[in-house]
Coordinates of C-alpha atoms and ligand atoms in Angstrom, one line a residue:
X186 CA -18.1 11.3 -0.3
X187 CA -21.1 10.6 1.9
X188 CA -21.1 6.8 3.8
X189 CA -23.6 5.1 2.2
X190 CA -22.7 1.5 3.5
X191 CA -25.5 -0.2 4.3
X192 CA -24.2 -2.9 6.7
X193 CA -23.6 -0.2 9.4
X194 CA -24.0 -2.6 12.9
X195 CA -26.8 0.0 13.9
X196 CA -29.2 -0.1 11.1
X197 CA -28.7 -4.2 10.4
X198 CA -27.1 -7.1 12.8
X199 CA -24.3 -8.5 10.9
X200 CA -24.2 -12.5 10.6
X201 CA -21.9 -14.1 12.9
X202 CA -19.1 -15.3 11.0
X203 CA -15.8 -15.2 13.1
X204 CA -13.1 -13.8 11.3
X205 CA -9.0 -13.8 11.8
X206 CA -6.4 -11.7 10.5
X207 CA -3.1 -12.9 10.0
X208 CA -0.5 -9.6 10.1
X209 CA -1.1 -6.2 11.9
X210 CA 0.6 -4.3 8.9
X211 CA -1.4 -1.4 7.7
X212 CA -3.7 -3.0 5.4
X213 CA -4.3 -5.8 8.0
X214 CA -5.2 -3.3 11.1
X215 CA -7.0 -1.8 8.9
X216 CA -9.8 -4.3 8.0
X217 CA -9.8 -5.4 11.5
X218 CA -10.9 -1.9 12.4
X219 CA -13.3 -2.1 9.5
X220 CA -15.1 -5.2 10.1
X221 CA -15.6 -4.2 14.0
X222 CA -16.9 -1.1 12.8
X223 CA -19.4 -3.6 10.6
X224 CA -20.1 -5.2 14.1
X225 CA -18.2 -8.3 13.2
X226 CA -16.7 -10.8 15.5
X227 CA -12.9 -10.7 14.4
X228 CA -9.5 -10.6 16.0
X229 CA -5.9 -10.2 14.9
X230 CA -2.6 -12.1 15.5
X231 CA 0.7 -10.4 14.9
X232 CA 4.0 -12.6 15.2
X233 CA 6.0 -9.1 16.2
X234 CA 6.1 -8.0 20.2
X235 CA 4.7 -4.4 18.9
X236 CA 2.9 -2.8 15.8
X237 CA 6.2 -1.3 14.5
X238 CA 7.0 0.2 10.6
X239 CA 9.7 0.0 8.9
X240 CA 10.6 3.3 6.3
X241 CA 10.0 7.0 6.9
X242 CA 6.7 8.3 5.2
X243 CA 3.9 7.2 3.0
X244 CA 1.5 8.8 0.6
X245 CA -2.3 9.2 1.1
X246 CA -4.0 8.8 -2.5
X247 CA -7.6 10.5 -2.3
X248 CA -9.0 6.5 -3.0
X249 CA -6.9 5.5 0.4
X250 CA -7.9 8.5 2.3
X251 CA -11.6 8.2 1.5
X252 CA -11.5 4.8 3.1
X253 CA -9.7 5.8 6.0
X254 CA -12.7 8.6 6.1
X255 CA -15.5 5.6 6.1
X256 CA -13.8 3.4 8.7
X257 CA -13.7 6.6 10.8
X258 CA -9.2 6.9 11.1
X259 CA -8.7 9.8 8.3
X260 CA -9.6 12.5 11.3
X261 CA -7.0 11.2 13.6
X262 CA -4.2 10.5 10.9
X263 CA -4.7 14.0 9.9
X264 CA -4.5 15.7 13.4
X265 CA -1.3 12.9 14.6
X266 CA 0.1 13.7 11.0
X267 CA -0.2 17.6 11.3
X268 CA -1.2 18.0 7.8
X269 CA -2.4 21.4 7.2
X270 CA -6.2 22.1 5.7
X271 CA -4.0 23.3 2.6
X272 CA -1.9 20.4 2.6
X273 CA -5.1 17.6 2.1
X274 CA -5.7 18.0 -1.4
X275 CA -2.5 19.0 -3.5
X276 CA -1.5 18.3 -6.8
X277 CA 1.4 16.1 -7.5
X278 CA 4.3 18.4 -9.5
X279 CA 6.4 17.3 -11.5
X280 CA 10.4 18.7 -12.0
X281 CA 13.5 17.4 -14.6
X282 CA 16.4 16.5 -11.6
X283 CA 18.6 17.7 -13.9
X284 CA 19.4 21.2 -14.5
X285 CA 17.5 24.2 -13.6
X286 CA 14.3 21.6 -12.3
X287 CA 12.1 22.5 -15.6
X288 CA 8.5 22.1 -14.6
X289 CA 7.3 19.2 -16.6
X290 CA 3.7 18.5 -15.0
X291 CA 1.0 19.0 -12.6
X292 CA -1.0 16.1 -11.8
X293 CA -4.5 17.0 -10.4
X294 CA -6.1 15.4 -7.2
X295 CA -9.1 13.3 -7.1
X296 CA -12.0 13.4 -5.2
X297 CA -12.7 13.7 -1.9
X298 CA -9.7 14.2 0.6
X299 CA -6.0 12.9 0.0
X300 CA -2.8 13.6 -1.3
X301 CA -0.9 14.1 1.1
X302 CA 2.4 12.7 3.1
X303 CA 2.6 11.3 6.4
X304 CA 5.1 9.7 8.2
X305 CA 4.8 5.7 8.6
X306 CA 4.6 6.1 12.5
X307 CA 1.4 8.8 12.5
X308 CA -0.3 6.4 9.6
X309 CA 0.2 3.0 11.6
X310 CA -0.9 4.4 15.0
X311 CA -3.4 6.4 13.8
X312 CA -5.0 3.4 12.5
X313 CA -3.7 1.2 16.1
X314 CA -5.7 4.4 17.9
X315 CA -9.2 2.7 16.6
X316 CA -8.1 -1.1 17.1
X317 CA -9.9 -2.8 19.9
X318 CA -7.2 -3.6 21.7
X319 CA -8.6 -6.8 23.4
X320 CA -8.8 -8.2 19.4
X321 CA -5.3 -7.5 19.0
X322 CA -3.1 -10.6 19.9
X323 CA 0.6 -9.8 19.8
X324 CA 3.6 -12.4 20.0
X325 CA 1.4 -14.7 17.8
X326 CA 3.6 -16.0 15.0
X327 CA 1.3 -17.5 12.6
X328 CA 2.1 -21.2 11.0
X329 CA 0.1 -22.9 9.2
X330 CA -4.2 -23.4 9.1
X331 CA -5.5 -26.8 9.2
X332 CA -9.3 -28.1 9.3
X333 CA -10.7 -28.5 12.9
X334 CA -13.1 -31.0 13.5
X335 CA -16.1 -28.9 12.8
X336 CA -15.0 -28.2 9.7
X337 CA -13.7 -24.6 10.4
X338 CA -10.0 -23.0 9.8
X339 CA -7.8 -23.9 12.4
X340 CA -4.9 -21.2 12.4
X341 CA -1.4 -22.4 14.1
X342 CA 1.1 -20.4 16.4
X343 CA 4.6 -21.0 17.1
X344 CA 3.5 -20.5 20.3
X345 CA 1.9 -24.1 19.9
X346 CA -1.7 -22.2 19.9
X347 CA -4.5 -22.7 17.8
X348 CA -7.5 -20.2 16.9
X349 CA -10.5 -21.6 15.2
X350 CA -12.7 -19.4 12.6
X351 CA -15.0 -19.6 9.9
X352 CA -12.3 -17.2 7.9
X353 CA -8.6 -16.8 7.7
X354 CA -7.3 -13.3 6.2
X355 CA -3.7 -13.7 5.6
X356 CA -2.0 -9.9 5.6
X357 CA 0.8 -11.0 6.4
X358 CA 3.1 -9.1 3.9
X359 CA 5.6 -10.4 0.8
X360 CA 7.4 -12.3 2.7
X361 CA 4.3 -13.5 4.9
X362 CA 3.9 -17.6 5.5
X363 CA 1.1 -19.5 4.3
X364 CA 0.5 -18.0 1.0
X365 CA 1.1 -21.0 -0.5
X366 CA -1.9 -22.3 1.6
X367 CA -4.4 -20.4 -1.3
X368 CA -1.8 -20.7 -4.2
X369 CA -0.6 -24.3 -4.0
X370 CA 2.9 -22.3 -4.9
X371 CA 6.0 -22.4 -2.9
X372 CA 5.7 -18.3 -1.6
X373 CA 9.2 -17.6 -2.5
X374 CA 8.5 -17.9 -6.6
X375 CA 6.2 -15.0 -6.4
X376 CA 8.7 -12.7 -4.9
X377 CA 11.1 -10.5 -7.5
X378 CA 13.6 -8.3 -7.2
X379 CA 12.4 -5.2 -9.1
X380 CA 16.0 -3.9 -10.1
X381 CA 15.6 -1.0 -7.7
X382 CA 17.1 0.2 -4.8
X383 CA 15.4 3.2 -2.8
X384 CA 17.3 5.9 -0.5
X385 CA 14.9 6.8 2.2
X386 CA 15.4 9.1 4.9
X387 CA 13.7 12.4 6.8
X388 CA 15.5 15.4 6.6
X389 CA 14.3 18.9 8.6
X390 CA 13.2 20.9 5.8
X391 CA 15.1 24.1 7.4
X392 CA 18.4 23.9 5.3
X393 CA 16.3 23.8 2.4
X394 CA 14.3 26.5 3.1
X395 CA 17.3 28.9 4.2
X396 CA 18.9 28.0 0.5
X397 CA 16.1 29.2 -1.3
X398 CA 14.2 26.4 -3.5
X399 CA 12.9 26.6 -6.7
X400 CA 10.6 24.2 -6.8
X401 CA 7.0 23.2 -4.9
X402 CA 9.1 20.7 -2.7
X403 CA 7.6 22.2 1.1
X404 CA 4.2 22.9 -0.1
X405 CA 3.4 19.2 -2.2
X406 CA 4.8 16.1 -3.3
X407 CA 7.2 16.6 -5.9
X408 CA 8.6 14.1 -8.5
X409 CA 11.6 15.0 -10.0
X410 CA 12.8 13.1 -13.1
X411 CA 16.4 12.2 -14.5
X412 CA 17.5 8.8 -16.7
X413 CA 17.5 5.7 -14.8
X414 CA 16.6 7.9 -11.8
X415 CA 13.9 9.8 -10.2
X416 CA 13.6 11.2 -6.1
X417 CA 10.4 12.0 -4.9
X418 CA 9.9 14.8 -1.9
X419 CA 7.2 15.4 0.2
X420 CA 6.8 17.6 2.7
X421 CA 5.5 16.3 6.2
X422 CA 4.6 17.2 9.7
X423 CA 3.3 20.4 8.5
X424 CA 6.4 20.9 6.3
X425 CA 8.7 20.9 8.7
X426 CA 10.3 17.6 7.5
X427 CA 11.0 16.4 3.5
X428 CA 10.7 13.1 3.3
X429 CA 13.3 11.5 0.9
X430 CA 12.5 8.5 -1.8
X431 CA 15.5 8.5 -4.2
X432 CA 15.1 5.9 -7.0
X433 CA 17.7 4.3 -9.2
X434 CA 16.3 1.6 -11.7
X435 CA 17.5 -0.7 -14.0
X436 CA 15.4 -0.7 -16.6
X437 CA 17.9 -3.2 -19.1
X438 CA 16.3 -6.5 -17.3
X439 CA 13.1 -7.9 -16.4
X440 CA 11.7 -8.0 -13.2
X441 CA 12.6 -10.8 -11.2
X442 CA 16.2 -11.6 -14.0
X443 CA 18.1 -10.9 -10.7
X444 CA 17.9 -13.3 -8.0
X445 CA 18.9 -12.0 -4.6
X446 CA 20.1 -14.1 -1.7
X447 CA 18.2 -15.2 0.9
X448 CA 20.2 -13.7 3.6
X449 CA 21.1 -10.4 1.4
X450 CA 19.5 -8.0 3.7
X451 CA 17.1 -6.2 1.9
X452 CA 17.4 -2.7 3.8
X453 CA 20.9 -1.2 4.8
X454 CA 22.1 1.6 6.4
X455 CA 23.6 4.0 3.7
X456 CA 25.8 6.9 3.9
X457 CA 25.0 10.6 2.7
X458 CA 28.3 10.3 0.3
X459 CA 26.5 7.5 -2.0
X460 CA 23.0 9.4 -3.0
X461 CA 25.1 12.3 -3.4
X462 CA 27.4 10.2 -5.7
X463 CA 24.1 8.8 -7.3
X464 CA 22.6 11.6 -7.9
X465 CA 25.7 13.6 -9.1
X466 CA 25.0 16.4 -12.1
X467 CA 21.2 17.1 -10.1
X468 CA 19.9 20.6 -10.0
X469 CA 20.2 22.2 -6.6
X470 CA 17.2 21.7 -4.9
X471 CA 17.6 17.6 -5.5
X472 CA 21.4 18.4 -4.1
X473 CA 20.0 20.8 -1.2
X474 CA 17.9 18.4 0.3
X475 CA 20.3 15.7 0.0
X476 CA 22.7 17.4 1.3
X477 CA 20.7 17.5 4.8
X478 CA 20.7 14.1 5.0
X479 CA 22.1 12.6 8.4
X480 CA 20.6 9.1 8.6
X481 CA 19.4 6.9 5.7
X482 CA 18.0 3.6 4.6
X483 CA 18.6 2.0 1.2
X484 CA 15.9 -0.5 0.1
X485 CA 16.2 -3.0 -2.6
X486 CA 12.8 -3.5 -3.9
X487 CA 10.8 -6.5 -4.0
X488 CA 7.3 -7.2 -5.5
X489 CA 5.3 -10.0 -6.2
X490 CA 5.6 -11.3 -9.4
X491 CA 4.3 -13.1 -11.4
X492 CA 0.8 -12.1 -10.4
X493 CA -0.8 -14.7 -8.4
X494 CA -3.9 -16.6 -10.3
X495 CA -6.0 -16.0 -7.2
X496 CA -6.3 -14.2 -3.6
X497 CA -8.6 -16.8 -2.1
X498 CA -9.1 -20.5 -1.7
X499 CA -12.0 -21.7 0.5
X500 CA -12.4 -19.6 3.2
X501 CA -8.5 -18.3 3.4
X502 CA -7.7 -15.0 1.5
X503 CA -4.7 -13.2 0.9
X504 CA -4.7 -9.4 1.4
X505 CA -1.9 -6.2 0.9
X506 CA 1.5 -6.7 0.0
X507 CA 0.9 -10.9 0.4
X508 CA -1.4 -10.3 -2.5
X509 CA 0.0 -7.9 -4.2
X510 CA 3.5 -6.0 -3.5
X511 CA 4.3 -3.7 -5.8
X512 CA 7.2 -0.9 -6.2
X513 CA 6.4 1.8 -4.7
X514 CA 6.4 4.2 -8.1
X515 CA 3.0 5.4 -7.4
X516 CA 3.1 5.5 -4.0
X517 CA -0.5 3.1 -4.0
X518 CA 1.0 0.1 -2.8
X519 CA -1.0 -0.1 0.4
X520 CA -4.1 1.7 -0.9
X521 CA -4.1 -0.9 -3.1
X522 CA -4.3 -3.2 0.1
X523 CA -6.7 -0.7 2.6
X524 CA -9.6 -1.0 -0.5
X525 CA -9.1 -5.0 -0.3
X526 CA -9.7 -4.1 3.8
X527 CA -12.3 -2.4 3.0
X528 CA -13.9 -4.9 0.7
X529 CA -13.3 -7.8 3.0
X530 CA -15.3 -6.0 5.8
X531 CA -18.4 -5.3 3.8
X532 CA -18.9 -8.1 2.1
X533 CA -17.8 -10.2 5.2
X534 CA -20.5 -8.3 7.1
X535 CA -23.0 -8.5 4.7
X536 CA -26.4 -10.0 6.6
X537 CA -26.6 -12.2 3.6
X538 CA -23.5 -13.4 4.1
X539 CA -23.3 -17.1 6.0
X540 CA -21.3 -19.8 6.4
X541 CA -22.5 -21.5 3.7
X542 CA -21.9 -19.5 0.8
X543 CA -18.9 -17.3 2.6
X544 CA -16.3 -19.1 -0.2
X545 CA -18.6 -17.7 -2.5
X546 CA -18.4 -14.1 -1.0
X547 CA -15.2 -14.2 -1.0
X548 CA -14.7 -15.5 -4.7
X549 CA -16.2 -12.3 -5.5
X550 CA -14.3 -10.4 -3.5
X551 CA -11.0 -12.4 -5.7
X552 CA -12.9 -11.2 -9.1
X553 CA -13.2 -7.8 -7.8
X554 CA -9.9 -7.1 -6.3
X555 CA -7.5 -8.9 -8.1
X556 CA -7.4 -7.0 -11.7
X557 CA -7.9 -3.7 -9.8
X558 CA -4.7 -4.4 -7.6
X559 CA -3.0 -5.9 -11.0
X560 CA -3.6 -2.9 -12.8
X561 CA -2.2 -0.8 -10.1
X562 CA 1.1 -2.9 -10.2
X563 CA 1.6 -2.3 -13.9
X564 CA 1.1 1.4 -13.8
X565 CA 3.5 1.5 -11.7
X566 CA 6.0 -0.4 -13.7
X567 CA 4.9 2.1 -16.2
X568 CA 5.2 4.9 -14.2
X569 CA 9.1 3.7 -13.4
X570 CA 9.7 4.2 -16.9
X571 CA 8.4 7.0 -17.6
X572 CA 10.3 9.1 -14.5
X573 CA 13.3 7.8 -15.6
X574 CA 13.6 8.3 -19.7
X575 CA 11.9 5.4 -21.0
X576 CA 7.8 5.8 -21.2
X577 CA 6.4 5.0 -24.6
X578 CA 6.8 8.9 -25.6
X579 CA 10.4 9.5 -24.8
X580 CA 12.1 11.0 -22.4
X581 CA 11.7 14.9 -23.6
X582 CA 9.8 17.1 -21.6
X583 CA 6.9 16.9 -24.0
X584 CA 7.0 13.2 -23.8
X585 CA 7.1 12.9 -20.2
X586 CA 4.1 15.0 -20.1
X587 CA 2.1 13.4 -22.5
X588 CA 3.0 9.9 -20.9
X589 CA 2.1 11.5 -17.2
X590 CA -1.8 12.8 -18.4
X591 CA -3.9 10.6 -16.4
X592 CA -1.6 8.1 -15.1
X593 CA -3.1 8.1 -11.4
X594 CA -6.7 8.8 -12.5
X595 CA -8.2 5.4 -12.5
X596 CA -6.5 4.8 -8.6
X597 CA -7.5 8.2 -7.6
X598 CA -11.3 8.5 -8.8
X599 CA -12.2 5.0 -7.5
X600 CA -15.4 5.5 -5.4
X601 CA -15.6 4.6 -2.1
X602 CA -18.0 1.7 -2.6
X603 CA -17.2 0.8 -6.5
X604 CA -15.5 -2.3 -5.6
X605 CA -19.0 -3.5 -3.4
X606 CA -20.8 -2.8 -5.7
X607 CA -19.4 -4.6 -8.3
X608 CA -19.2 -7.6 -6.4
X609 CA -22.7 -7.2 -5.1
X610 CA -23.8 -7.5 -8.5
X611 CA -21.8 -10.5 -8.9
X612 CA -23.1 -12.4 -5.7
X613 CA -26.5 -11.5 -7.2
X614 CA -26.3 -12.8 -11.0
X615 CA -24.5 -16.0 -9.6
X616 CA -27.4 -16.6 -7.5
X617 CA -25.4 -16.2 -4.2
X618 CA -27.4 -13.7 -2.8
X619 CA -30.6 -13.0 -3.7
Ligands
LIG746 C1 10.1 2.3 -0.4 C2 8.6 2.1 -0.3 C3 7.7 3.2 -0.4 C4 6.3 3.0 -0.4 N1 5.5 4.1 -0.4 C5 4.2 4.0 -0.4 C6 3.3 5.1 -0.5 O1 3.7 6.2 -0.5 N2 1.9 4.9 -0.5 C7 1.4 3.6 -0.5 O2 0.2 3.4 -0.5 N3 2.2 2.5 -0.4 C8 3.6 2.7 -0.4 N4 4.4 1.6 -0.3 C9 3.8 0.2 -0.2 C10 3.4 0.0 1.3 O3 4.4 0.2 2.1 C11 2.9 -1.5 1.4 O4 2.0 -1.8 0.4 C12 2.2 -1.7 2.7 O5 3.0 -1.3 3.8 C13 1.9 -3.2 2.9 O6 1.2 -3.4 4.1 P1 0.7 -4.8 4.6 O7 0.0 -4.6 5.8 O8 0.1 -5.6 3.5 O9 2.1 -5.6 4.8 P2 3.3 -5.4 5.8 O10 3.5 -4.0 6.1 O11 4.4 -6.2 5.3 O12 2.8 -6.0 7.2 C14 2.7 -7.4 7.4 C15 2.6 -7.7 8.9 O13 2.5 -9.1 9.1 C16 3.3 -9.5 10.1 N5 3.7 -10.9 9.9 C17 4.5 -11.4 8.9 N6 4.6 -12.8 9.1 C18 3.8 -13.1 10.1 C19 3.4 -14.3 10.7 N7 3.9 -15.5 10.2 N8 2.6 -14.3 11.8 C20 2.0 -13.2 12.2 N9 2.3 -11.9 11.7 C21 3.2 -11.9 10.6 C22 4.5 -8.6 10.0 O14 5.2 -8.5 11.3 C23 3.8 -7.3 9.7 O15 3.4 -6.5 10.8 C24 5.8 1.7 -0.3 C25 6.6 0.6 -0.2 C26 8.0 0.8 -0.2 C27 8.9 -0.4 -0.1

């Protein structure tokens, strides 16, 4: 995939809008890196002391990694990651958990480079490596935005600061304040419990080695499949570690039936004893890798549902999981949010872009984004079903199959500047820009 943005800050000045982000998350680190690259004037305000993640690894779709190539971080995530040159463009395999692990399908990669694991540390520092750190404002926990006097957004800290700007980007995550502030909605209604609760943990991958696998699990990501269940492995650190997702879904209720507490902590500390339990009757890799398990999270997922009617109101914009949280099925949840990034910082640095038509701008960067990311978040509700004995063909190993064909196509072979594009063409028949 060649760069063919033409807003680079050597070949055109960009306009001189000044832009904040709200939340140094992945998604929200990343566009600050990509509208700097564009030459733009931004900063970003974290409420935490330190860039920190939470969870053990996360996968690189060839659509998130071909962004991370454009903004210039995919060299460093792959070195800090130690992914191997045959490690960047794997298929995605697919096993029965039950049983003797019957291959059941090999998804292809897409274009480009991706596919691969990393741990959540290498992916959030690789992209902290290329942040400016004088535009990086830790400490700042973010309140509310009001109208200065010029007109502008006005952002409010705890702190009792203010920062003014001619754009707000909230990235602020599911729980993040101030969505309201675009959806005239009280946050909390968008955000569902997705009946599922996720084991993670890291486990060295020697035990499983010494036992002698069956399956693909150190050489790819691996889905294995059972009812109501499913565990995805991927190898990372050059193999040396298997990350663990384990997976058990209710799929008898609706997303968002089951209220949770407000003070229900939504990641524990779990015990090797209860995914062992869960996951009783697995074939003997599934059981293997378990079984090497010495520390563990269990997540209760949470999306956001329903779908919000918009991402933008003025010159605010929601971004990543405060747009769009969604299970992590497909593993896409913040590629979803790196292309908004990435959309933000071109059309935000677009020399036609100004201060008077920036609402516009970033209308089209609503029409763009939202059915994309919306799409993503039903596949992946799909996908849950289908992993775990309920997609449209059944749950045989024909079924499965048949329902798997394609499934990650449409987020994989999504060019680098589709989404652009699109909305340039947009901004151009509305008369925006001419
Ligand atoms: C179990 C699990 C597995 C997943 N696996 C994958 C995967 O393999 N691939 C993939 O692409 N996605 C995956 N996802 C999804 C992915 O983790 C998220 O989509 C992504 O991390 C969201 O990033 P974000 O930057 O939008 O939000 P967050 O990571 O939530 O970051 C928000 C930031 O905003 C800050 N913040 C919050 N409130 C304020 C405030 N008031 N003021 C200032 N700062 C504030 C927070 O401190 C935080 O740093 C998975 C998710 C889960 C739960």
């Amino acid at each position: 995939m060649t760069s063919t943005n033409p807003q680079t800050p050597s070949l055109i000045p960009p306009n001189d809008l000044k832009i904040v982000i709200i939340g140094g998350g992945v998604c929200g680190i990343a566009c600050a890196v990509a509208l700097k690259k564009f030459g733009m004037d931004v900063h970003l305000y974290e409420g935490a002391a330190k860039f920190g993640e939470v969870g053990a690894s996360i996968g690189v779709g060839c659509n998130t990694a071909n962004v991370l190539k454009e903004i210039g971080v995919l060299d460093t995530l792959l070195v800090k990651a130690n992914v191997p040159p045959q490690g960047r463009h794997t298929t995605l395999k697919f096993y029965s958990g039950e049983g003797d692990h019957e291959a059941i399908y090999d998804q292809p990669t897409g274009p480009g480079e991706g596919n691969f694991g990393v741990t959540r540390t290498a992916f959030l520092d690789s992209l902290v490596d290329h942040l400016d750190p004088q535009l990086a404002h830790l400490n700042k926990r973010f309140t509310t935005i009001t109208q200065s006097d010029s007109g502008r957004q006005l952002a409010h800290f705890a702190d009792g600061t203010t920062v003014e700007a001619d754009v707000v980007l909230l990235a602020n995550g599911i729980r993040g304040t101030g969505r309201d502030i675009v959806t005239g909605v009280d946050p909390k209604k968008n955000v569902a419990f997705a009946n599922a609760w996720y084991y993670r943990a890291l486990v060295p991958s020697g035990p499983a080695k010494a036992a002698g696998l069956k399956t693909d699990v150190l050489k790819r990501a691996c889905i294995f499949m059972g009812t109501n269940k499913h565990v995805v492995f991927v190898p990372v650190a050059g193999g040396t570690i298997i990350n663990i997702s384990a997976a058990v879904i209710d799929h008898s209720i609706d997303v968002g039936a089951v209220k949770l507490a407000d003070d229900e902590p939504r990641v524990v500390q779990a015990m090797k004893e209860e995914i062992l339990k869960d996951f009783e009757g697995w074939g003997s890799d599934a059981r293997v890798i378990m079984s090497s398990v010495e520390t563990m999270n269990k997540w209760l997922i949470e999306v956001l549902y329903p779908p919000l009617e918009t991402y933008v109101k003025g010159s605010v914009a929601l971004l990543g999981d405060a747009a769009h949280a969604m299970a992590p099925h497909l593993g896409a949840g913040a590629g979803q949010g790196i292309e908004d990034a990435y959309l933000l910082a071109q059309l935000l640095s677009a020399p036609r872009t100004t201060r008077n038509n920036v609402e516009a701008v970033l209308k089209a960067y609503d029409a763009v984004r939202r059915p994309r990311a919306q799409a993503v978040w039903e596949a992946t509700q799909h996908a849950g079903r289908i992993y775990e004995g309920h997609g449209d063909s059944g749950s045989s190993a024909e079924g499965c199959r048949h329902d798997l064909e394609g499934l990650w196509d449409f987020i994989w072979h999504h060019g680098v500047d589709q989404d652009r594009d699109t909305a340039l063409k947009l901004l151009i028949e509305q008369g925006v820009f001419q």
